[in-house]
GROMACS .gro file of C-alpha atoms in nm:
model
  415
    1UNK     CA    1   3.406   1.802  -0.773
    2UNK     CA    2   3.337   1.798  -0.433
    3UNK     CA    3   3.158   1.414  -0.294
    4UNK     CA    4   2.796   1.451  -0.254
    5UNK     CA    5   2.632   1.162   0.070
    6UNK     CA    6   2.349   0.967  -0.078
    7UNK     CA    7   2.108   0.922   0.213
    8UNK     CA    8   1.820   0.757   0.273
    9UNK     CA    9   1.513   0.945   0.244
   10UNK     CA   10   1.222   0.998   0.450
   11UNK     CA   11   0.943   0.862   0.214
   12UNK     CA   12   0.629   0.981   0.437
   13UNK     CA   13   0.512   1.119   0.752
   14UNK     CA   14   0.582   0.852   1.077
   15UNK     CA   15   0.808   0.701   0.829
   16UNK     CA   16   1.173   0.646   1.016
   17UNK     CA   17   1.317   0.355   0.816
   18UNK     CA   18   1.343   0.199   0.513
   19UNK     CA   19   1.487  -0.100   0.317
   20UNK     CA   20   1.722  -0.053   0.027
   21UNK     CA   21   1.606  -0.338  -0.160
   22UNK     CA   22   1.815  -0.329  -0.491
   23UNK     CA   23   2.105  -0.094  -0.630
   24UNK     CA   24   2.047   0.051  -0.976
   25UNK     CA   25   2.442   0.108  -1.025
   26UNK     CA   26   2.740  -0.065  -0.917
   27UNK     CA   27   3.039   0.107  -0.787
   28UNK     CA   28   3.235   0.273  -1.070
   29UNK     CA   29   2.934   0.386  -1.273
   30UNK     CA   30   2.884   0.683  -1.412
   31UNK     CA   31   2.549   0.822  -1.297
   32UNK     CA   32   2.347   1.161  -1.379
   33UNK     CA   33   2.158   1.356  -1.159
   34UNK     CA   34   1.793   1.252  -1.092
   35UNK     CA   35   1.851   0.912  -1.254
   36UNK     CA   36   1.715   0.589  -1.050
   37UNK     CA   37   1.990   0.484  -0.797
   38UNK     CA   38   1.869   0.261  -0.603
   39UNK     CA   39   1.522   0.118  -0.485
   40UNK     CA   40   1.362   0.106  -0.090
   41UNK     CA   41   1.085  -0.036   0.036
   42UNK     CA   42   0.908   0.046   0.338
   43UNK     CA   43   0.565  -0.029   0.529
   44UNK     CA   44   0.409   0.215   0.280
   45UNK     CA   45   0.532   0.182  -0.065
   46UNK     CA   46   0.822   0.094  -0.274
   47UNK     CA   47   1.023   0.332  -0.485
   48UNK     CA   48   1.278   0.422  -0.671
   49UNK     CA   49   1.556   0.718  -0.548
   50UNK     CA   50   1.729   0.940  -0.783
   51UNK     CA   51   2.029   1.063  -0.778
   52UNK     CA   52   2.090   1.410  -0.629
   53UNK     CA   53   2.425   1.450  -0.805
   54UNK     CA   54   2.613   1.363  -1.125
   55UNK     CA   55   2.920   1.196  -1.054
   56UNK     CA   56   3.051   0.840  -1.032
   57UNK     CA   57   2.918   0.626  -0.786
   58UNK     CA   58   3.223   0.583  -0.551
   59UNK     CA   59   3.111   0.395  -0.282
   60UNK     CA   60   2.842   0.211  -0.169
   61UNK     CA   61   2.769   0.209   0.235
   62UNK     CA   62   2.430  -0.018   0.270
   63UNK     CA   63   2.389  -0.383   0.148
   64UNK     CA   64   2.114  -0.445  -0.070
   65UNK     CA   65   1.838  -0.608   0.180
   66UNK     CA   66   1.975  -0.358   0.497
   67UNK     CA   67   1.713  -0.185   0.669
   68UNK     CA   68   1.869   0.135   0.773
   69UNK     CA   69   1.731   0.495   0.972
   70UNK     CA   70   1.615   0.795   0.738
   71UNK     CA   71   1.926   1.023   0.735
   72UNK     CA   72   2.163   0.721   0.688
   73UNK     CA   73   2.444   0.810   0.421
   74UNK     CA   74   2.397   0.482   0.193
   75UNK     CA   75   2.652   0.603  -0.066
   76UNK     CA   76   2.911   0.889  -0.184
   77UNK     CA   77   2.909   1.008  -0.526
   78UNK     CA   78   3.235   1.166  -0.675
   79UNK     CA   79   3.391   1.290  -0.991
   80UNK     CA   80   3.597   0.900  -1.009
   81UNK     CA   81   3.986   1.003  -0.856
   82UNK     CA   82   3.913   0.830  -0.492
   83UNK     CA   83   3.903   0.475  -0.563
   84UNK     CA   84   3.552   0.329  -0.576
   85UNK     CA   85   3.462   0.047  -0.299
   86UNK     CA   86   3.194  -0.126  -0.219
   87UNK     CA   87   3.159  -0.139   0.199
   88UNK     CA   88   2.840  -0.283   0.337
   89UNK     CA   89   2.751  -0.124   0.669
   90UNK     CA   90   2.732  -0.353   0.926
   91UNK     CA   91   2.436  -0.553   1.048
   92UNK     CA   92   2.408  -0.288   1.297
   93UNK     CA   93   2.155  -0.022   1.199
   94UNK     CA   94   2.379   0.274   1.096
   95UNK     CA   95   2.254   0.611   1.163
   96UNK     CA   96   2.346   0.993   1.085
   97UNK     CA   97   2.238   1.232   1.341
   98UNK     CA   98   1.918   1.450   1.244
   99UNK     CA   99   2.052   1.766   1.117
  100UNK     CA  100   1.827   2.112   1.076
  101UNK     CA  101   1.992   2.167   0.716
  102UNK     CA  102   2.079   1.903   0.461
  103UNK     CA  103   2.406   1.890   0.220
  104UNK     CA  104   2.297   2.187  -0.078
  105UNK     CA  105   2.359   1.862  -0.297
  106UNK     CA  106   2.093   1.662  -0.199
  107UNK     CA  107   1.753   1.794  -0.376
  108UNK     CA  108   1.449   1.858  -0.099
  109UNK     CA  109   1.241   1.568  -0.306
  110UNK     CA  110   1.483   1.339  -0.167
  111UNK     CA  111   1.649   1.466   0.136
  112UNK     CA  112   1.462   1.375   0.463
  113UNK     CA  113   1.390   1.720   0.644
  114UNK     CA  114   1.501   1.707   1.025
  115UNK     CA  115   1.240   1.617   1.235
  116UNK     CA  116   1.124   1.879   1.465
  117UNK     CA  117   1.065   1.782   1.847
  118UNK     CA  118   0.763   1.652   1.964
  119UNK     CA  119   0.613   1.678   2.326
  120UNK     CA  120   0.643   1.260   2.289
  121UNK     CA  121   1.053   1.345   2.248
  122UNK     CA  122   1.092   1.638   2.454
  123UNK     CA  123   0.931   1.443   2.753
  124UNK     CA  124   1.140   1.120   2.676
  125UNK     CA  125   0.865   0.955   2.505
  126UNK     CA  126   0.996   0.896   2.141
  127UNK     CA  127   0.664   0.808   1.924
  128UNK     CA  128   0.694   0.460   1.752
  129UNK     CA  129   0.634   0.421   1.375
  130UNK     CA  130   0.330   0.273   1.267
  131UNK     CA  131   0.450  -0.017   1.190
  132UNK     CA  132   0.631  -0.092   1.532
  133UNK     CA  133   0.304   0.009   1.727
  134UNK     CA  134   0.111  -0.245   1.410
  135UNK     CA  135   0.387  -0.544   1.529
  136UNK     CA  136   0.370  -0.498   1.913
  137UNK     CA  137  -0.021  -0.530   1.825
  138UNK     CA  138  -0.015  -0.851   1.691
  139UNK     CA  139   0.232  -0.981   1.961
  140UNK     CA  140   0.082  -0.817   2.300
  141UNK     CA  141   0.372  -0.637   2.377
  142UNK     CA  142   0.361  -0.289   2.594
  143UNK     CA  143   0.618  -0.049   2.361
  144UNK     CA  144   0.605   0.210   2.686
  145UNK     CA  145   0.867  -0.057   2.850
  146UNK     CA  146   1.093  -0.023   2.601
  147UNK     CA  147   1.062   0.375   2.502
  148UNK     CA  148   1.430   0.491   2.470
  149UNK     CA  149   1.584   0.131   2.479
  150UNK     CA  150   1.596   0.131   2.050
  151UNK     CA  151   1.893   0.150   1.808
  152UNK     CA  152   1.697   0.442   1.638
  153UNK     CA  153   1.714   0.816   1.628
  154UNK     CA  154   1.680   0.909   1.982
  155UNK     CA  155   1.591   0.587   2.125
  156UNK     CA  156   1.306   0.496   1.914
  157UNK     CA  157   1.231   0.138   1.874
  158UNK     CA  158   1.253   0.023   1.504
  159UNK     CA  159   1.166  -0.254   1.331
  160UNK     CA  160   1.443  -0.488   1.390
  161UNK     CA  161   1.431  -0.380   1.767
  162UNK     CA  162   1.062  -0.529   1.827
  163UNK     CA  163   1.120  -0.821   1.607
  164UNK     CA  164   1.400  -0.851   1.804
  165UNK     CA  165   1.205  -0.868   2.094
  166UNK     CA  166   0.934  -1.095   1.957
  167UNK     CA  167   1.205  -1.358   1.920
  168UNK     CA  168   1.376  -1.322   2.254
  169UNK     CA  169   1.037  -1.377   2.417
  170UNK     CA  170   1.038  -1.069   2.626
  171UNK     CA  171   1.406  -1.094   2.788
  172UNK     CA  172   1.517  -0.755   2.702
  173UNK     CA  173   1.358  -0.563   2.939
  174UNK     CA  174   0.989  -0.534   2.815
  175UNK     CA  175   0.682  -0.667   2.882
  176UNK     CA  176   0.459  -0.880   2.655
  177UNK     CA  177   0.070  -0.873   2.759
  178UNK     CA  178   0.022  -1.202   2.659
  179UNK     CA  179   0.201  -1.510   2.535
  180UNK     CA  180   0.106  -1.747   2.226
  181UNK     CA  181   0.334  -2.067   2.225
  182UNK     CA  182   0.513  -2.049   1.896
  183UNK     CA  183   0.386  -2.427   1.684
  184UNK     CA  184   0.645  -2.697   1.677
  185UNK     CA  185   0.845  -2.679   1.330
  186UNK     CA  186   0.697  -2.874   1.045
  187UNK     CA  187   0.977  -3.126   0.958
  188UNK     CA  188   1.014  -3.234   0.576
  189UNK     CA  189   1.256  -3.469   0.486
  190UNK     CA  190   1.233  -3.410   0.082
  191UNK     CA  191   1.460  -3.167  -0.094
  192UNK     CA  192   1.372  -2.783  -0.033
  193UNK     CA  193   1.528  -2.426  -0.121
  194UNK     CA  194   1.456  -2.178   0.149
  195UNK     CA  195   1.441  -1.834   0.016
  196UNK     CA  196   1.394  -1.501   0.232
  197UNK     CA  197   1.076  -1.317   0.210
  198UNK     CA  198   1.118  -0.981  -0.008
  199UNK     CA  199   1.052  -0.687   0.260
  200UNK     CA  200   0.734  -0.598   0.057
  201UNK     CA  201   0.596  -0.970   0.119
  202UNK     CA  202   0.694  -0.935   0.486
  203UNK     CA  203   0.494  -0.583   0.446
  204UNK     CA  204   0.190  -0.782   0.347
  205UNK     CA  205   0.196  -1.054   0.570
  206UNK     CA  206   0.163  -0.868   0.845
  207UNK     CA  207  -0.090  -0.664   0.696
  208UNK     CA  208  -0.316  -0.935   0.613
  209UNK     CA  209  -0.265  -1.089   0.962
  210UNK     CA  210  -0.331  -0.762   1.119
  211UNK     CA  211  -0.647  -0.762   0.967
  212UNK     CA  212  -0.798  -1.085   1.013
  213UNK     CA  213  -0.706  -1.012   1.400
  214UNK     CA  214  -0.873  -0.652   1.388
  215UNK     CA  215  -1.150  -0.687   1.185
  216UNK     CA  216  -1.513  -0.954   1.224
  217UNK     CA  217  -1.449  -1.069   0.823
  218UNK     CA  218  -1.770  -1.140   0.657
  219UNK     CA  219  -1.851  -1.155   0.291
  220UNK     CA  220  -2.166  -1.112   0.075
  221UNK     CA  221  -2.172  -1.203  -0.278
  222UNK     CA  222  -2.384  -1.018  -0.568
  223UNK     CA  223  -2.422  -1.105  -0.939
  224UNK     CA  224  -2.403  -0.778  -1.192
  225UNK     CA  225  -2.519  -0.783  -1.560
  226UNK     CA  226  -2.249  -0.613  -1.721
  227UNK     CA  227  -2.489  -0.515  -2.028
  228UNK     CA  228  -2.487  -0.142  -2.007
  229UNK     CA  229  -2.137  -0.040  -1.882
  230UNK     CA  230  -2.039  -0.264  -2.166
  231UNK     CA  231  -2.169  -0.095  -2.411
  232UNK     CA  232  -2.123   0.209  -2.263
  233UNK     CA  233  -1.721   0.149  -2.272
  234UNK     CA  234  -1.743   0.057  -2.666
  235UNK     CA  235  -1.942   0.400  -2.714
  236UNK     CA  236  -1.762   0.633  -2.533
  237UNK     CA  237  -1.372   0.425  -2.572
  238UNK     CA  238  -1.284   0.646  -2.907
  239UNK     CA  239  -1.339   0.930  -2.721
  240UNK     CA  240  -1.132   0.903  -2.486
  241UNK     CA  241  -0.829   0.763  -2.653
  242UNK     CA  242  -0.854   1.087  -2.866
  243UNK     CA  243  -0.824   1.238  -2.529
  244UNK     CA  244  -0.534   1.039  -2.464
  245UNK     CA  245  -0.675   0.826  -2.203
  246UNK     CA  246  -0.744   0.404  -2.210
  247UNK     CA  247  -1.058   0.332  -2.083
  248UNK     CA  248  -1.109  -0.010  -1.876
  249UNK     CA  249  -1.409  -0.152  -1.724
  250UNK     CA  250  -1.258  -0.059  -1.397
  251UNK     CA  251  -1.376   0.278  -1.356
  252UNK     CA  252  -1.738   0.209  -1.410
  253UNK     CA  253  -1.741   0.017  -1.110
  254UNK     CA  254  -1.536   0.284  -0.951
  255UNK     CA  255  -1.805   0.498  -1.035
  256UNK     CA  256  -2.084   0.275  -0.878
  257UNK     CA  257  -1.927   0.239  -0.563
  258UNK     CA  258  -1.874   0.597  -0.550
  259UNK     CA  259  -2.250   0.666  -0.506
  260UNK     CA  260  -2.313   0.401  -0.315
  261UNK     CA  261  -2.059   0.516  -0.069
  262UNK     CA  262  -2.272   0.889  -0.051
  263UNK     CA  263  -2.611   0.684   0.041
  264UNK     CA  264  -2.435   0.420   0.304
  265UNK     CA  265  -2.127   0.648   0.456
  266UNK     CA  266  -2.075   0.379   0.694
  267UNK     CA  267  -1.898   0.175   0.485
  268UNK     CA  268  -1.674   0.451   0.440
  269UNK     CA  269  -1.585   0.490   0.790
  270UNK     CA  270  -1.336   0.354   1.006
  271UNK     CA  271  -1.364   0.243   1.380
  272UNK     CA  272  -1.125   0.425   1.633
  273UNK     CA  273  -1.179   0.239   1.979
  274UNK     CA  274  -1.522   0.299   2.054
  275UNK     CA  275  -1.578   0.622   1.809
  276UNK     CA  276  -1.644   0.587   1.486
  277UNK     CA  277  -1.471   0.810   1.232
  278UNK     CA  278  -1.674   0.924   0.932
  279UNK     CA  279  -1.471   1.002   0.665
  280UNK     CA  280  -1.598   1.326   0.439
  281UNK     CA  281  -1.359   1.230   0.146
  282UNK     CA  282  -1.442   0.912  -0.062
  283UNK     CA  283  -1.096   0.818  -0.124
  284UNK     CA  284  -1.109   0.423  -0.321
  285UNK     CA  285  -0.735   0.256  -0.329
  286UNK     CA  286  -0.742  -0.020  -0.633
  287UNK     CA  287  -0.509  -0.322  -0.587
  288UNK     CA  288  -0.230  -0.331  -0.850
  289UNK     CA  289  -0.041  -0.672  -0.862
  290UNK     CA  290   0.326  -0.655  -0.881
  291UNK     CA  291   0.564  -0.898  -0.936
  292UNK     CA  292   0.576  -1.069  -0.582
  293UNK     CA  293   0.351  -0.829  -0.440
  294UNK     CA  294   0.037  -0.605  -0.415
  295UNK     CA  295  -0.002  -0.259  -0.359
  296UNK     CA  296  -0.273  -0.004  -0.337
  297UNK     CA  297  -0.237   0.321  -0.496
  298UNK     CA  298  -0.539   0.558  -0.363
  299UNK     CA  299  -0.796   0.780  -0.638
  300UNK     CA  300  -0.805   1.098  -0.378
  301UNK     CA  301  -1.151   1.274  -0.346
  302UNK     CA  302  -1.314   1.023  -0.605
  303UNK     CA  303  -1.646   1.165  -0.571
  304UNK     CA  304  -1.509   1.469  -0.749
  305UNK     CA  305  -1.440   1.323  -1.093
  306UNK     CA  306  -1.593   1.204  -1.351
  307UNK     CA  307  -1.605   0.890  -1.568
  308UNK     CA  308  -1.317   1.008  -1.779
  309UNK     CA  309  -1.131   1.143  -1.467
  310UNK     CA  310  -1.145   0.789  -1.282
  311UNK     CA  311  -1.006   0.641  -1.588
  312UNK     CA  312  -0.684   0.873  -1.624
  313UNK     CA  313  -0.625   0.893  -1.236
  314UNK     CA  314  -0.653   0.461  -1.249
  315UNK     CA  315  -0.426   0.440  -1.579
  316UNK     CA  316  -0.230   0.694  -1.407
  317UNK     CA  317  -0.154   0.560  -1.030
  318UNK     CA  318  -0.094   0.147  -1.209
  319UNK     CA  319   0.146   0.239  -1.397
  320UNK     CA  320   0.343   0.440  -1.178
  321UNK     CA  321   0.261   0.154  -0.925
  322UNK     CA  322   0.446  -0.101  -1.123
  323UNK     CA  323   0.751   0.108  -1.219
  324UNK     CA  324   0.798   0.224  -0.875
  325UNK     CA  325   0.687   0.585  -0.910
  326UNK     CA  326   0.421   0.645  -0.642
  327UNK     CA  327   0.501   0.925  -0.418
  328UNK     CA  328   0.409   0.810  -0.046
  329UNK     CA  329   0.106   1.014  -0.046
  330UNK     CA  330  -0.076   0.806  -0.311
  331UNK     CA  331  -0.078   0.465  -0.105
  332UNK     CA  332  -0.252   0.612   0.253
  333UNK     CA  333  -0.572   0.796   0.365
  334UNK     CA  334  -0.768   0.506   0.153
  335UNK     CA  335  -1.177   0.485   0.275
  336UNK     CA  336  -1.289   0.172   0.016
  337UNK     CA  337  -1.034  -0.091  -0.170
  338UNK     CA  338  -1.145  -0.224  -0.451
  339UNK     CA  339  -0.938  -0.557  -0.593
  340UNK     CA  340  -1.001  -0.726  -0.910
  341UNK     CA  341  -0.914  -1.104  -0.932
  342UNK     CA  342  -1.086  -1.166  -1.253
  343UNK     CA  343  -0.869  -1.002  -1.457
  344UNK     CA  344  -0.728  -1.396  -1.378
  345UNK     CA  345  -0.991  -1.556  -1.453
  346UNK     CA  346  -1.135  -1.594  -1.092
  347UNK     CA  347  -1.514  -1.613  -1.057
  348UNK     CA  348  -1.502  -1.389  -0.735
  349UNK     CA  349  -1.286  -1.353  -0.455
  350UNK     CA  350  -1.354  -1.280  -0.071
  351UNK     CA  351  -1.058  -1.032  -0.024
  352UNK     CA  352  -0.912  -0.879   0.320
  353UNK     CA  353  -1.015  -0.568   0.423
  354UNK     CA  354  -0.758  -0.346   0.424
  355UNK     CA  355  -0.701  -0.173   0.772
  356UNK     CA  356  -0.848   0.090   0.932
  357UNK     CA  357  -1.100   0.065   0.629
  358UNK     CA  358  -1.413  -0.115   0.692
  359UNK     CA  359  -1.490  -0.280   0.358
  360UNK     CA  360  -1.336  -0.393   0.004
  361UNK     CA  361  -1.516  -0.534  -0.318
  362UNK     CA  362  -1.354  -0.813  -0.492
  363UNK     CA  363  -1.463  -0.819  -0.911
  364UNK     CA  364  -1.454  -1.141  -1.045
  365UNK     CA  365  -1.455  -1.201  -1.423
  366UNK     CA  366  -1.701  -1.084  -1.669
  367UNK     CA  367  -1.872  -1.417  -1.826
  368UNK     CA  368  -2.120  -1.471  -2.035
  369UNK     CA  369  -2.380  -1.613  -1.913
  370UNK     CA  370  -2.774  -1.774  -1.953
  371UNK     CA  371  -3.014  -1.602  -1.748
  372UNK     CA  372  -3.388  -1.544  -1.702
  373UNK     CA  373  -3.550  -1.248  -1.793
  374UNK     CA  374  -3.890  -1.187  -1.770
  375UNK     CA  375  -3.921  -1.550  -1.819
  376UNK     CA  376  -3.697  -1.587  -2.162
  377UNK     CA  377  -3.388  -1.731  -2.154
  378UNK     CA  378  -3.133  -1.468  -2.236
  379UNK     CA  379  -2.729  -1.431  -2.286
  380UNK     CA  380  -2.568  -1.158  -2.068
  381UNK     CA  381  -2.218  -1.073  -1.980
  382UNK     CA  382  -2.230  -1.143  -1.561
  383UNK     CA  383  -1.993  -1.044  -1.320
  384UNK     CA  384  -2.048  -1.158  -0.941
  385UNK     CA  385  -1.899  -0.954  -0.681
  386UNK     CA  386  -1.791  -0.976  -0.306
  387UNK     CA  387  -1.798  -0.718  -0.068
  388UNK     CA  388  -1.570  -0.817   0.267
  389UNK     CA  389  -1.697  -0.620   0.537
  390UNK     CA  390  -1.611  -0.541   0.898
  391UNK     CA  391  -1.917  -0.710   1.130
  392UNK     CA  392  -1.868  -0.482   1.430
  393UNK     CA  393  -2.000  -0.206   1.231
  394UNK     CA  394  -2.128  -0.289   0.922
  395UNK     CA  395  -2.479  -0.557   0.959
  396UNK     CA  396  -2.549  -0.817   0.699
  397UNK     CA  397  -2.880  -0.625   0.584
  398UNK     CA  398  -2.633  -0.294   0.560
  399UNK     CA  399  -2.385  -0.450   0.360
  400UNK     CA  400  -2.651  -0.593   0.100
  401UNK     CA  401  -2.859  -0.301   0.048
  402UNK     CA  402  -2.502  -0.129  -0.020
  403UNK     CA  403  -2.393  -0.347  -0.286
  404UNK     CA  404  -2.792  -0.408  -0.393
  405UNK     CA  405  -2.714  -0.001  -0.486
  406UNK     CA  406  -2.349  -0.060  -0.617
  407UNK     CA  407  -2.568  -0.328  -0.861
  408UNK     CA  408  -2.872  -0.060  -0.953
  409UNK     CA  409  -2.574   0.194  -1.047
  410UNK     CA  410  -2.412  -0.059  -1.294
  411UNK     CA  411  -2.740  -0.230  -1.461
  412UNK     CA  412  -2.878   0.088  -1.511
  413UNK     CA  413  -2.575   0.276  -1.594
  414UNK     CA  414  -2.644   0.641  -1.835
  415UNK     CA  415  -2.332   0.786  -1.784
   0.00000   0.00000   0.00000
């Protein structure tokens, strides 16, 4: 059989790079088409790659942890007669030069279609992944000094090119806007294993550092009887495991904010400059912890479904989320978060909005507890919640007459 290139695929729009974080097979293996390879990470989610062939897996070109360009032939699959080998590509980044048409062998799922040219390329302006333009952010550096001066397709700058930068302090030829001395080095003299940080942890550091720069972080904090969406879920939870989906507390909340969102469409904005951008899709991303990580698959057009719709499309996007099965398209275009620490055991969180969004509800634990009503002392399963918002747009008295809703919707929950 004729040796089919494994490359790395483009897993998004503005996506030019990508991590091959662990290899599924070893050199020698026997592999069929469409099964899992090998797994990548990039700034937008993590994944596993199939095969496009069947074959043995003759050699392999990238190093697990090597951040390589889209297009990059990472491995050759072949019927076994060449002898299999294992050759890292160098340190270097390692590119293959966009082509119009890919090999017949690879399938278009996985194959990374040329790029066409932009007016940005044509005019020697390569555009900068979002990522790049998120890290020059942070550090106050001016990416139009270095257009054309990256190791990436056509000059662009990747992400080992501005990190590069960052630690040279601005001797390659760029320009840095301003400069933050770098703190003296803690010293410890105790024993100490220094481990690297996983490319998704690197992912959400500078994510959650992004957004305490962007973003004035405030938090309000509600308490929720639970009463009626709890028995609401033991009513109507036969009913829909006969319809083959589990039914959580989560989309009742879901739900909630939902509404609330259509009376307060601030909160589902976003601020670009000086404009702000309303958003006519409700579109609510729900944190799903991984194993040394987070990500945040997105419900599209939540406003759309119903009770029993949020649950399947919640079920659906976790567990893809934690075997690696999200496409691209289900972690971006998010207008709410929602995260849920008390599935811990927290009593309430005050989470970090997640860029360019302007808000995101933390759910604490369902507890019973003693309350007051109408002057009897009563038991009630309480929840308190946290709403983070964004002060530039969003006022104190906004953000609490949101949630104040978000809590009407769940205490007097009818389905």
């Amino acid at each position: 059989m004729a040796e089919t290139k494994v490359i790395m695929p483009q897993m998004g729009e503005s996506i030019f790079e990508g991590t091959l974080t662990k290899w599924l097979k070893k050199p020698g293996d026997k592999v069929e088409r469409d099964e899992a390879l090998f797994e990548i990470s990039t700034d937008k989610v993590d994944s596993e790659i199939p095969s496009p062939a069947a074959g043995i897996l003759q050699e392999v070109l990238v190093k697990e942890g090597q951040t390589v360009q889209i297009n990059t032939v990472v491995a050759i699959i072949g019927d076994g007669s060449a002898k299999t080998s294992s050759k890292p590509a160098p340190e270097e980044k390692t590119e293959a030069a966009p082509s119009a048409a890919q090999p017949a062998s690879v399938p278009p799922a996985v194959a990374a279609a040329a790029e066409p040219p932009t007016p940005e390329a044509e005019s020697g302006r390569v555009p900068n992944s979002p990522l790049v333009r998120r890290i020059a952010k942070e550090h106050g550096i001016d990416l139009d000094a270095l257009a054309g001066k990256g190791t990436g397709i056509n000059g662009r700058v990747t992400k080992a090119d501005i990190l590069a930068f960052v630690e040279s302090g601005g001797e390659k030829g760029g320009t840095k806007k301003t400069a933050t001395p770098a703190p003296a080095p803690i010293a410890f003299t105790g024993e100490v294993e220094r481990v690297a940080m996983t490319p998704m942890r690197k992912s959400i550091a500078e994510h959650m550092m992004a957004s305490r720069r962007t973003s004035a972080h405030v938090t309000t904090f509600f308490e929720v009887d639970c009463s009626r969406i709890m028995k609401g879920r033991e009513k109507l939870k036969a009913e829909f495991e006969r319809a083959g989906v589990h039914l959580t507390i989560t989309p009742f909340f879901v739900q909630a904010v939902v509404r609330a969102l259509r009376k307060f469409p601030i909160v589902n904005a976003s601020l670009d400059g000086d404009t702000i951008v309303y958003k006519r899709d409700i579109n609510i991303g729900i944190a799903v912890s991984l194993d040394g990580g987070l990500i945040v698959p997105v419900v599209r057009n939540a406003a759309e479904k119903n009770l029993q719709g949020l649950a399947h499309a919640i079920n659906d996007l976790g567990e893809r989320a934690r075997t690696k099965k999200l496409l691209p398209e289900e972690v971006k275009d998010g207008t709410f978060t929602i995260t849920n620490p008390g599935v811990y055991g927290a009593l309430t969180g005050t989470p970090i909005i997640n860029q360019p969004q302007l808000a995101i509800m933390g759910m604490g634990g369902i507890k019973k507890r003693a309350v007051v009503i109408d002057d009897a002392i009563a038991i009630r399963p309480i929840i308190v919640l946290s709403l983070s918002f964004d002060h530039r747009l969003i006022d104190g008295a906004l953000a609490d007459q949101f949630m104040a809703e978000v809590q009407q919707q769940l205490e007097s929950w009818q389905g």
